[in-house]
Structures are given as structure tokens and as C-alpha cells.
Short mmCIF file of C-alpha atoms in Angstrom, two decimals:
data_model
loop_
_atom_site.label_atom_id
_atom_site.label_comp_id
_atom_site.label_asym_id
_atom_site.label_seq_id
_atom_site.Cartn_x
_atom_site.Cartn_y
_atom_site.Cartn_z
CA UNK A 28 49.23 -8.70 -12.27
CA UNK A 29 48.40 -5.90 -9.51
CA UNK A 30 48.32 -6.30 -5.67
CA UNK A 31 44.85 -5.80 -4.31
CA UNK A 32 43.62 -2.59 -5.44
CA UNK A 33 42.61 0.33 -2.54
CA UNK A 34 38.91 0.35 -2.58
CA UNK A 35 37.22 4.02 -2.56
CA UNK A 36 36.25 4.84 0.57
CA UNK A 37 32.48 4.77 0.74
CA UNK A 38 30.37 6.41 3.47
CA UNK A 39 29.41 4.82 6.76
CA UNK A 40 26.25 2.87 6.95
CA UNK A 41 23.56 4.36 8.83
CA UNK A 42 20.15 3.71 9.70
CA UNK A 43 18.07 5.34 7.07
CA UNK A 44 14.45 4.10 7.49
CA UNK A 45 13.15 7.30 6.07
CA UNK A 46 14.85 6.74 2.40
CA UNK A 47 14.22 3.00 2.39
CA UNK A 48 12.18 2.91 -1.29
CA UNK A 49 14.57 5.36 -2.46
CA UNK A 50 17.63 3.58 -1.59
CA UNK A 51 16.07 0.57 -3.15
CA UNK A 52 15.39 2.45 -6.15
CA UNK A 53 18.73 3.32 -6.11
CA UNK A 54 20.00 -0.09 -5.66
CA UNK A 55 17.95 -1.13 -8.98
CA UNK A 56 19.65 0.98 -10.97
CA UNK A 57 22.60 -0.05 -10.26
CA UNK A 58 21.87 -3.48 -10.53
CA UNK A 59 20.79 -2.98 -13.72
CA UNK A 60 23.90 -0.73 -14.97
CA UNK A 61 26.24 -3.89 -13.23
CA UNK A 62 24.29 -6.49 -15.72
CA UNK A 63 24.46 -4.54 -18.91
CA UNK A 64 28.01 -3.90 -18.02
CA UNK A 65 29.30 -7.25 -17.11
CA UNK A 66 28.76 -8.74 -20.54
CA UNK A 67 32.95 -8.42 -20.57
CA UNK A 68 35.29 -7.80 -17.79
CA UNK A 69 38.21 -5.43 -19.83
CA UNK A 70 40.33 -5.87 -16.49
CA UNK A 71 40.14 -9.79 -15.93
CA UNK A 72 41.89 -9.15 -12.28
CA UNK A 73 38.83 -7.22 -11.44
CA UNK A 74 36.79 -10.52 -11.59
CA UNK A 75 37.60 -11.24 -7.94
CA UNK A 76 36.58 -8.12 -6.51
CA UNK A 77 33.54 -8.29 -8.55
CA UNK A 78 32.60 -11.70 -6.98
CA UNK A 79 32.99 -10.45 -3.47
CA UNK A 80 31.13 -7.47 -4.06
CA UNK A 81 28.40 -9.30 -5.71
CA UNK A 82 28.49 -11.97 -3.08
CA UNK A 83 28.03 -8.92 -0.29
CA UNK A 84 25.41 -7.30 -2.02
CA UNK A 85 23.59 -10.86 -2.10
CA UNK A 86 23.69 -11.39 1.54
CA UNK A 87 22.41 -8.09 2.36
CA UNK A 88 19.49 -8.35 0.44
CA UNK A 89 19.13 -12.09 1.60
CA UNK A 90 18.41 -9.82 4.87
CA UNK A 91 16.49 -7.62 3.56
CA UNK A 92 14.04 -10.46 2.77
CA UNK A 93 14.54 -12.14 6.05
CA UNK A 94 13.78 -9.03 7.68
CA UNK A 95 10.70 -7.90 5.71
CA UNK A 96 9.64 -11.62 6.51
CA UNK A 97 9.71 -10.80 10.00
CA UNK A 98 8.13 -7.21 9.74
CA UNK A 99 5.30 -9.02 7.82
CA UNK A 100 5.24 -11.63 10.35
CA UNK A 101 4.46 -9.21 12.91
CA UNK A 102 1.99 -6.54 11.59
CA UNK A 103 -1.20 -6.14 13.26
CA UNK A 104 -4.63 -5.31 11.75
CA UNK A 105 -5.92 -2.21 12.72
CA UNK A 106 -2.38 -0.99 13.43
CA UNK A 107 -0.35 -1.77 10.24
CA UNK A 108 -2.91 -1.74 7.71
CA UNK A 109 -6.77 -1.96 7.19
CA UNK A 110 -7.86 -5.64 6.57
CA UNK A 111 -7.10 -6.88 3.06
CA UNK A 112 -9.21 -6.06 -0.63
CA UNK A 113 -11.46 -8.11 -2.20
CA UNK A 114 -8.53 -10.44 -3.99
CA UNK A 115 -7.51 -11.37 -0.54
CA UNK A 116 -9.68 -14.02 1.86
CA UNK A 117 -9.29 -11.56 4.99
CA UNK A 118 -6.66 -13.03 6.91
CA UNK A 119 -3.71 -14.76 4.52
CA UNK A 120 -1.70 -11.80 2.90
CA UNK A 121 0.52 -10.81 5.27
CA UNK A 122 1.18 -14.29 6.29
CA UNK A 123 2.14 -15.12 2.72
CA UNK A 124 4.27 -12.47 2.08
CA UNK A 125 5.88 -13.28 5.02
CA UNK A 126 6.70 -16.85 3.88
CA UNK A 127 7.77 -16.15 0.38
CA UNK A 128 10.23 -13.71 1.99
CA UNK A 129 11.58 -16.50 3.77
CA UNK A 130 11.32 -18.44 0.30
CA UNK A 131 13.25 -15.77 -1.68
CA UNK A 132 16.02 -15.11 1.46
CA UNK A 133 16.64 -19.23 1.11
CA UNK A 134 16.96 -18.69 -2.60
CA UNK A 135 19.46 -15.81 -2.03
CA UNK A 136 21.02 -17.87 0.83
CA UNK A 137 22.08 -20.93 -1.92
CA UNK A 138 22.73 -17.77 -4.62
CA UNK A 139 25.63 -16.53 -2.45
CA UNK A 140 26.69 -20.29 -1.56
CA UNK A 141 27.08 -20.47 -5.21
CA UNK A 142 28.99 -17.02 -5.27
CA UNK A 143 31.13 -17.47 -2.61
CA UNK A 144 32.38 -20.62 -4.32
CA UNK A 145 32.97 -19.10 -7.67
CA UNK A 146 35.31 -16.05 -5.91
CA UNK A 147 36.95 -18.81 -4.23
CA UNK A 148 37.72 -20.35 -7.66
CA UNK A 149 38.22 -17.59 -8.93
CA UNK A 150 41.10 -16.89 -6.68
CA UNK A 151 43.25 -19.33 -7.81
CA UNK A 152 43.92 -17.63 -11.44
CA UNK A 153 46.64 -15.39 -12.28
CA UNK A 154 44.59 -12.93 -14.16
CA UNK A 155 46.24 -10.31 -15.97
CA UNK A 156 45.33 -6.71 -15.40
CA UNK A 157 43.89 -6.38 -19.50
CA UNK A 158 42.88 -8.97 -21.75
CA UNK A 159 46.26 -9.86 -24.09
CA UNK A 160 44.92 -8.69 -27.70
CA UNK A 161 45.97 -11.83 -29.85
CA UNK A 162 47.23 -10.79 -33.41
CA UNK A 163 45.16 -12.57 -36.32
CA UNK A 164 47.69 -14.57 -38.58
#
């Protein structure tokens, strides 16, 4: 087994409003390079830093959601956008996004509960740094 591991040093968060879709794009790809990769862990102690990065990267998009429920809380006819289309009844679209928001950040909220309790169990075993190959007989 290894001590904790140095993580890379990763860049400063900063307010980027102007690259929002792109960093979500970004963040979709590699959400989808994490699940096609986790199908085995070749370095089992790597499990609990995986859990607490996946656990982090829950709660921020938890408030993501909370705060695009409040942004679509608080848009204004007129000012934020130009009534609704024929699907909608006028009046209801915002204030539905708004709530399923708040539906998806609760979902994320029990997600990481779920997490966090995992990397706690997780914890408690002496993982070795590579699988042991076992020799057939």
C-alpha cells in the first residue's frame, strides 16, 4: 500500500460565465470517458480517491441545479425571454424548470449521501496498489 498520492495541481477556479456550455460540454466528456473507464479499477488503492472525486463532482453539479433553479426562478418576461411557444400554456415553463431543478439537485443531494458513505467504507480496506494476479492451478 502507498501513502496518499500528491494530486496534480489543477488551475484555480474562476468565474467563467462566458464558457458555461462549453465547460459543460467539457464536463460530459469526461463523464463519459470516467464510465467507460471504471468498468475495473487496475490500482484498487485508487478507489478512494475516486469516491471523493466523484462525490465532489456530485455536489457541484447538485449546485449547478440549485442554482439554475434559482436563475429560472427569477427570469422575467420581456427581459429574459419572449413568452413561451405554442407547447407551452403562457406562463408555466420557467416555473417548471425551476422546480425540477430543485427535483434533480434533491436527487443529487441523496446521490452524494450515498457516495460519501461508500468512500467512507471504502476507507477502511487495505487495498493494494495492483490487483494480485492469482496463478490458475
Amino acid at each position: 500500500m502507498k501513502a496518499n498520492r500528491p494530486r496534480e495541481e489543477r488551475p484555480m477556479t474562476v468565474n467563467e460565465q462566458h464558457r458555461q456550455i462549453e465547460v459543460a460540454g467539457d464536463l460530459e466528456v469526461l463523464a463519459k470517458t470516467l464510465a467507460h473507464s471504471t468498468r475495473d479499477v487496475p490500482a484498487p488503492f485508487d478507489s478512494y480517491a475516486l469516491l471523493g472525486e466523484l462525490t465532489a463532482t456530485v455536489d457541484h453539479i447538485e449546485q449547478v441545479c440549485r442554482q439554475l433553479a434559482a436563475w429560472h426562478a427569477n427570469v422575467v418576461d420581456g427581459t429574459h425571454y419572449a413568452g413561451e411557444d405554442d407547447r407551452g400554456d403562457g406562463a408555466t415553463g420557467t416555473v417548471t424548470a425551476a422546480a425540477e431543478l430543485e427535483r434533480a439537485a434533491a436527487a443529487l443531494d441523496a446521490a452524494s449521501a450515498a457516495l460519501r458513505a461508500a468512500h467512507s467504507a471504502n476507507g477502511v480496506v487495505r487495498w493494494f496498489d495492483a490487483a494480485v494476479q492469482v496463478e490458475n492451478e
